[in-house]
mmCIF file of N, CA and C in Angstrom:
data_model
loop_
_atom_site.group_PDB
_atom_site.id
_atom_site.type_symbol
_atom_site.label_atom_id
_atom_site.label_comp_id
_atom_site.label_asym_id
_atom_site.label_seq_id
_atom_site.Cartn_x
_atom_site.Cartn_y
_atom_site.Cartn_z
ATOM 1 N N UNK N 18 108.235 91.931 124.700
ATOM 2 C CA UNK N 18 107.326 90.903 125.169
ATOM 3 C C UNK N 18 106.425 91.518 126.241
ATOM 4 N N UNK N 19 105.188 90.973 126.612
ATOM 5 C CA UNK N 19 104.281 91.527 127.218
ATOM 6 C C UNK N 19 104.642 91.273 128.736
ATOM 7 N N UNK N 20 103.994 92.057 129.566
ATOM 8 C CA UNK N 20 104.132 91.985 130.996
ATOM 9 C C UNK N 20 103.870 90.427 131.479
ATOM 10 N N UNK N 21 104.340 89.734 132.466
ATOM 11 C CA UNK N 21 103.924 88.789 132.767
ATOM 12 C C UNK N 21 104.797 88.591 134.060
ATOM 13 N N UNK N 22 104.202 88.088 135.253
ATOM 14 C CA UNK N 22 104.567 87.905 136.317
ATOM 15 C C UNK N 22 105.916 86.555 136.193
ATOM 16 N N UNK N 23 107.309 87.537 137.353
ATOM 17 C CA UNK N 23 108.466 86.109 136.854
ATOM 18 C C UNK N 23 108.033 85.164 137.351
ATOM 19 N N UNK N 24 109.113 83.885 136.162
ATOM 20 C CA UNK N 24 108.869 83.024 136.653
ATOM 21 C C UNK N 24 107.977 81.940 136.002
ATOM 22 N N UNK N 25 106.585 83.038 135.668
ATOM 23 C CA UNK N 25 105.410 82.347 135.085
ATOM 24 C C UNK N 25 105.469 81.804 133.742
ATOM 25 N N UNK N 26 104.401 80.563 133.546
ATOM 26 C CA UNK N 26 104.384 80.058 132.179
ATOM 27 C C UNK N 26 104.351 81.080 131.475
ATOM 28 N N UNK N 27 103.259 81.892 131.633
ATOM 29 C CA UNK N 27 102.658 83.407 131.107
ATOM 30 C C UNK N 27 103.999 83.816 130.147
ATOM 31 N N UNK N 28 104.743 84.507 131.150
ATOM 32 C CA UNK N 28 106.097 84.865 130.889
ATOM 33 C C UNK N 28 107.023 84.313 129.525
ATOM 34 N N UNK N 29 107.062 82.907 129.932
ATOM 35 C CA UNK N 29 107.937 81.929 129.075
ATOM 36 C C UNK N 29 107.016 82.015 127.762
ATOM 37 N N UNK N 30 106.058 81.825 127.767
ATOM 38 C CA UNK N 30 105.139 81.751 126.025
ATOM 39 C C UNK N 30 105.486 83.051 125.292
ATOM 40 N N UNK N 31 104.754 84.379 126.150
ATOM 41 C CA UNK N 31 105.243 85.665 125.610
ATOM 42 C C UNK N 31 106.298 86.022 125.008
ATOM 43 N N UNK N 32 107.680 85.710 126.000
ATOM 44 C CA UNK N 32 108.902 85.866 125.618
ATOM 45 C C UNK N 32 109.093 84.790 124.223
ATOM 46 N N UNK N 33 109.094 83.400 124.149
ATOM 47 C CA UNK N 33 108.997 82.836 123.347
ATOM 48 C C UNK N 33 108.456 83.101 121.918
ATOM 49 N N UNK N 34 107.325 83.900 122.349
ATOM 50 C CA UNK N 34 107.013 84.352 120.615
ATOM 51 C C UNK N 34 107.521 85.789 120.194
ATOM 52 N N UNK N 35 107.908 86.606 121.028
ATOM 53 C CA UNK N 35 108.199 87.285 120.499
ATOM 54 C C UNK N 35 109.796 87.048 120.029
ATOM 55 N N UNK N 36 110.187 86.048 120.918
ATOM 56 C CA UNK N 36 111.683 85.659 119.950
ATOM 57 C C UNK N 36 111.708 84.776 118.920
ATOM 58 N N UNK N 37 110.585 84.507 118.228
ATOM 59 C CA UNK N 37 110.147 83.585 117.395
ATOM 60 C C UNK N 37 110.720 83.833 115.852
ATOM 61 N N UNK N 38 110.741 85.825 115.633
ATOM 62 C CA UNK N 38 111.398 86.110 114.510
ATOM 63 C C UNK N 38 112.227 86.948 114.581
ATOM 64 N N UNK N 39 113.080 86.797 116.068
ATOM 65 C CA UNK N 39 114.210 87.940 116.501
ATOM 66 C C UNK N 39 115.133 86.890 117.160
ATOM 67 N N UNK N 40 116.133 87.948 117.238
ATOM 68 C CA UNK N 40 117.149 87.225 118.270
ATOM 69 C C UNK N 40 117.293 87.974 119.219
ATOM 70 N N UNK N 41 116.425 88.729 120.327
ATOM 71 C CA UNK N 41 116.849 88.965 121.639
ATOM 72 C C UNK N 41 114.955 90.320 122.055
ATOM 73 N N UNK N 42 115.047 90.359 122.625
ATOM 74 C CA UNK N 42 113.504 91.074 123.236
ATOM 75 C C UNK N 42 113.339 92.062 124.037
ATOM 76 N N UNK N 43 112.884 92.519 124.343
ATOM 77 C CA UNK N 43 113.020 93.123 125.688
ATOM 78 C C UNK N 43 111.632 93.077 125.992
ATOM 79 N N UNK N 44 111.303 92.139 127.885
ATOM 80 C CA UNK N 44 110.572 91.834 128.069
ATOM 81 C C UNK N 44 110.291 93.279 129.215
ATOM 82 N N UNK N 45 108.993 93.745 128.962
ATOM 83 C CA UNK N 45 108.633 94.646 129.985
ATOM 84 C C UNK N 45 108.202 94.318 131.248
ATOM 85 N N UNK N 46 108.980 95.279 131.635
ATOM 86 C CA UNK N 46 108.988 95.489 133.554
ATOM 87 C C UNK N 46 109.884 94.476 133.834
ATOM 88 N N UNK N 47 110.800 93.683 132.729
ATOM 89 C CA UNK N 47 111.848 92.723 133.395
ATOM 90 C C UNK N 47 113.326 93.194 132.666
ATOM 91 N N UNK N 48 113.823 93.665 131.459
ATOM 92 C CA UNK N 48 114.713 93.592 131.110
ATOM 93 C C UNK N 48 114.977 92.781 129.497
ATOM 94 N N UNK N 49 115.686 92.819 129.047
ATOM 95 C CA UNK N 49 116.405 92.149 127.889
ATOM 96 C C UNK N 49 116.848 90.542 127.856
ATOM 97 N N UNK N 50 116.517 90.105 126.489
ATOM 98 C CA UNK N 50 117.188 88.992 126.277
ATOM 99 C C UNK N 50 117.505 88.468 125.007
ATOM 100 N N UNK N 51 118.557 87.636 125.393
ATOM 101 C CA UNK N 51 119.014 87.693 123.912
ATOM 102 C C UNK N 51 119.711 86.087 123.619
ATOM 103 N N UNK N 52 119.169 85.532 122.317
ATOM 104 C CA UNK N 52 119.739 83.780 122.325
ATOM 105 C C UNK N 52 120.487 84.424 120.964
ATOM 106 N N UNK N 53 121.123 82.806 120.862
ATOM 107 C CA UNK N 53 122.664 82.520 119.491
ATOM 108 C C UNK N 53 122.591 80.944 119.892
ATOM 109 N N UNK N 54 123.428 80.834 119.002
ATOM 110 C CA UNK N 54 123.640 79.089 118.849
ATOM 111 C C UNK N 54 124.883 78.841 120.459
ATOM 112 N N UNK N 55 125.455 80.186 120.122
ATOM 113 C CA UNK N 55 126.492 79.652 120.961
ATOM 114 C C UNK N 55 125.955 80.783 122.375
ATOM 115 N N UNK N 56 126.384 80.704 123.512
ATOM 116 C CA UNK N 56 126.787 82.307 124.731
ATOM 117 C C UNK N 56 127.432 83.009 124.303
ATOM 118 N N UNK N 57 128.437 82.670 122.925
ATOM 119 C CA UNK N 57 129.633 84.357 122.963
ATOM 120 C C UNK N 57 128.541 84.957 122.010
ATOM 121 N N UNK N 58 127.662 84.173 121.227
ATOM 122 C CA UNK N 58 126.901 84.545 120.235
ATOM 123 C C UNK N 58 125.654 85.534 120.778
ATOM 124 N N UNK N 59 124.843 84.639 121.713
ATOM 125 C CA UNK N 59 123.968 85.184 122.818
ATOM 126 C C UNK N 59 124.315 86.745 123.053
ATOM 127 N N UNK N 60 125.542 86.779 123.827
ATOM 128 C CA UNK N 60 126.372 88.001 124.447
ATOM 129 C C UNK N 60 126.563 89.090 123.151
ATOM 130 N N UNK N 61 127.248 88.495 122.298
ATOM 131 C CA UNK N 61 127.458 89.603 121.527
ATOM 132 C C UNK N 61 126.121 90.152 120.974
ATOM 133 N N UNK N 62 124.842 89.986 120.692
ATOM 134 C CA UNK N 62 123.876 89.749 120.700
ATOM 135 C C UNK N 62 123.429 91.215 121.739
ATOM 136 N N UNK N 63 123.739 91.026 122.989
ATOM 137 C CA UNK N 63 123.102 91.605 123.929
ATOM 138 C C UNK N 63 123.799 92.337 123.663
ATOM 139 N N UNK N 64 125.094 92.481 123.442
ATOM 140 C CA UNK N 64 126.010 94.256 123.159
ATOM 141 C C UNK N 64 125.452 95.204 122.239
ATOM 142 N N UNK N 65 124.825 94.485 120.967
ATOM 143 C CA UNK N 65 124.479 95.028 120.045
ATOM 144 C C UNK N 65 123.298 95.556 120.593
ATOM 145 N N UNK N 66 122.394 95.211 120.877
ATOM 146 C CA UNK N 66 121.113 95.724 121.787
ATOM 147 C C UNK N 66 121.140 96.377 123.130
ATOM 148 N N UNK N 67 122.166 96.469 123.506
ATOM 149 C CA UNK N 67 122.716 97.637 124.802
ATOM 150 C C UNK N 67 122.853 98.756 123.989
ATOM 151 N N UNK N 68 123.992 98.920 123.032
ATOM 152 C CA UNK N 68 124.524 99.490 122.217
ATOM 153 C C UNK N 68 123.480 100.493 121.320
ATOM 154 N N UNK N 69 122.457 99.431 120.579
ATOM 155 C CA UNK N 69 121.590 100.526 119.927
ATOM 156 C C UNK N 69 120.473 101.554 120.980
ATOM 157 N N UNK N 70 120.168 100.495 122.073
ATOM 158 C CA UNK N 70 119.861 101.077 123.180
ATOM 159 C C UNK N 70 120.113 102.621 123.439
ATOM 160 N N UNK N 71 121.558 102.739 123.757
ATOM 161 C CA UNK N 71 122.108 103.743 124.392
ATOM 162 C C UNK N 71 122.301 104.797 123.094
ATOM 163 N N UNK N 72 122.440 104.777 121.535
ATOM 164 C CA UNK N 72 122.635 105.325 120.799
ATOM 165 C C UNK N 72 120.585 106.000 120.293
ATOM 166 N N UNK N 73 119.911 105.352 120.990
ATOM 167 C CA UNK N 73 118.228 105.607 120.853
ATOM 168 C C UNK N 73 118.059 106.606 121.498
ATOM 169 N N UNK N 74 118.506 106.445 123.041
ATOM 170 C CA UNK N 74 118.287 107.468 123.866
ATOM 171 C C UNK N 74 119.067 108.690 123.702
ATOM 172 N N UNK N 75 120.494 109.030 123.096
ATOM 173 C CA UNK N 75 121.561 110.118 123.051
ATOM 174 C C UNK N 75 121.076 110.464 121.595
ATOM 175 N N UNK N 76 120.566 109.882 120.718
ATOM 176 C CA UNK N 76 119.976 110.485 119.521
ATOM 177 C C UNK N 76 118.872 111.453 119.983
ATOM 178 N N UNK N 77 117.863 110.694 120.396
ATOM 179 C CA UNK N 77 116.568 111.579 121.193
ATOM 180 C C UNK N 77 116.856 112.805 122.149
ATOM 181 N N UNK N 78 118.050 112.493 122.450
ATOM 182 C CA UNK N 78 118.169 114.158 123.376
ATOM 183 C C UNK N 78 118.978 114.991 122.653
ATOM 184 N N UNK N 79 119.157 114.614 121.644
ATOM 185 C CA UNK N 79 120.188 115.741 120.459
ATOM 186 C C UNK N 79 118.963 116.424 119.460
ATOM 187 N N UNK N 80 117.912 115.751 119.344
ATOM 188 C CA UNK N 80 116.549 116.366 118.609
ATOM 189 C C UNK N 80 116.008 115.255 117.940
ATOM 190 N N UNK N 81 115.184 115.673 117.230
ATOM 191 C CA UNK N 81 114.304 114.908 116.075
ATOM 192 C C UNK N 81 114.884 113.547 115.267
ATOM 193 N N UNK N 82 114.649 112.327 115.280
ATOM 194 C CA UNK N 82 115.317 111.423 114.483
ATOM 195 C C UNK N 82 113.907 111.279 113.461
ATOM 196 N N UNK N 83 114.914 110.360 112.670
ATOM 197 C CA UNK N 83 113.982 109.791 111.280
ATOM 198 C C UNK N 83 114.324 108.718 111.073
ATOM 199 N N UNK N 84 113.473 107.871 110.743
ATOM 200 C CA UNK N 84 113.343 106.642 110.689
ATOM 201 C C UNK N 84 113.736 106.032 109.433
ATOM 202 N N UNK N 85 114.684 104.931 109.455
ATOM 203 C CA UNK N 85 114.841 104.576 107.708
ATOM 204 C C UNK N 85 114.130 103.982 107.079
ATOM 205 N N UNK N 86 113.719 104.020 105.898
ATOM 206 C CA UNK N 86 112.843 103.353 105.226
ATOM 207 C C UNK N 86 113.238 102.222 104.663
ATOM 208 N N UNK N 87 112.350 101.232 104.347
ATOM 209 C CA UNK N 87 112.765 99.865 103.890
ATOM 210 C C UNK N 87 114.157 99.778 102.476
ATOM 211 N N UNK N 88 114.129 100.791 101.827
ATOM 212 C CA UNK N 88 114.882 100.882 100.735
ATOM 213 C C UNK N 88 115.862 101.147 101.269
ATOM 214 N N UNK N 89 116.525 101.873 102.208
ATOM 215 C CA UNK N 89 117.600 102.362 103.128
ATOM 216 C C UNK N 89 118.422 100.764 103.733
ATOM 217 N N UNK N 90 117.087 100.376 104.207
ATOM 218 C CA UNK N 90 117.537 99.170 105.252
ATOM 219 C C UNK N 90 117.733 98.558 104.459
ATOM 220 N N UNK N 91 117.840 98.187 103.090
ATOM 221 C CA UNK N 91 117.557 96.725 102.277
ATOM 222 C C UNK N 91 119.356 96.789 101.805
ATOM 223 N N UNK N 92 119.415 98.182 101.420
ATOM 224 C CA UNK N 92 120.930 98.442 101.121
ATOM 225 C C UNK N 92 122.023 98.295 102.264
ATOM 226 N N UNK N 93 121.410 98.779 103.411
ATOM 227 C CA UNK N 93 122.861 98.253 104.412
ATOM 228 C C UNK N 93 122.616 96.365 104.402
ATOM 229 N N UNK N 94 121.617 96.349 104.868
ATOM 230 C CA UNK N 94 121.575 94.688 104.810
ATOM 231 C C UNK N 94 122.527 93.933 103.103
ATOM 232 N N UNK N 95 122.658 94.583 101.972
ATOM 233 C CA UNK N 95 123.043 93.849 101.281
ATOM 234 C C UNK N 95 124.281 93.878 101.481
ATOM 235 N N UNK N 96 124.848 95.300 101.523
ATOM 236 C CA UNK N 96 126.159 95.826 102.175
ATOM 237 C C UNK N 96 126.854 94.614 103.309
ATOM 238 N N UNK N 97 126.260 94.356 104.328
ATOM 239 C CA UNK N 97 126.694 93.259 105.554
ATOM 240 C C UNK N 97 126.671 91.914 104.716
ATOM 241 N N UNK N 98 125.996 91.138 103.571
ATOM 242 C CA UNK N 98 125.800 90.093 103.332
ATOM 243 C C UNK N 98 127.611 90.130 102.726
ATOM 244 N N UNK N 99 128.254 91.263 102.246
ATOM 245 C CA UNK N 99 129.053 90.752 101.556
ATOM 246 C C UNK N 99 130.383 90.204 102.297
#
């Protein structure tokens, strides 16, 4: 989500759309966030996005990553549906 002073409406719209087709954001120059129906949902939510977080940055200092392509992603996603 875009910069926006705390606090501000500014803030709340930004964040709002960009959680519009996600479940959690990371708003710049403030930090992360993350909704669920429920808080354990919310939370677990935010682990998963700590988590890939910290696996972004320790990938990047081991060398070169590659990005998966939609055909890659479509197969783990069917994989989790089951």
């Amino acid at each position: 989500a875009p910069y926006a002073l705390m606090g501000s409406e500014m803030l709340a719209k930004y964040t709002s759309a960009s959680l519009k087709n996600a479940n959690s954001a990371l708003m710049t120059n403030h930090g992360a966030i993350a909704i669920g129906i429920s808080l354990f949902e919310a939370f677990d939510r935010m682990e998963v996005l700590e988590n890939s977080a910290k696996i972004t940055i320790f990938t990047g200092l081991i060398g070169k990553t590659t990005e998966m392509n939609d055909k890659a992603l479509d197969a783990i996603n069917k994989f989790m549906e089951r």
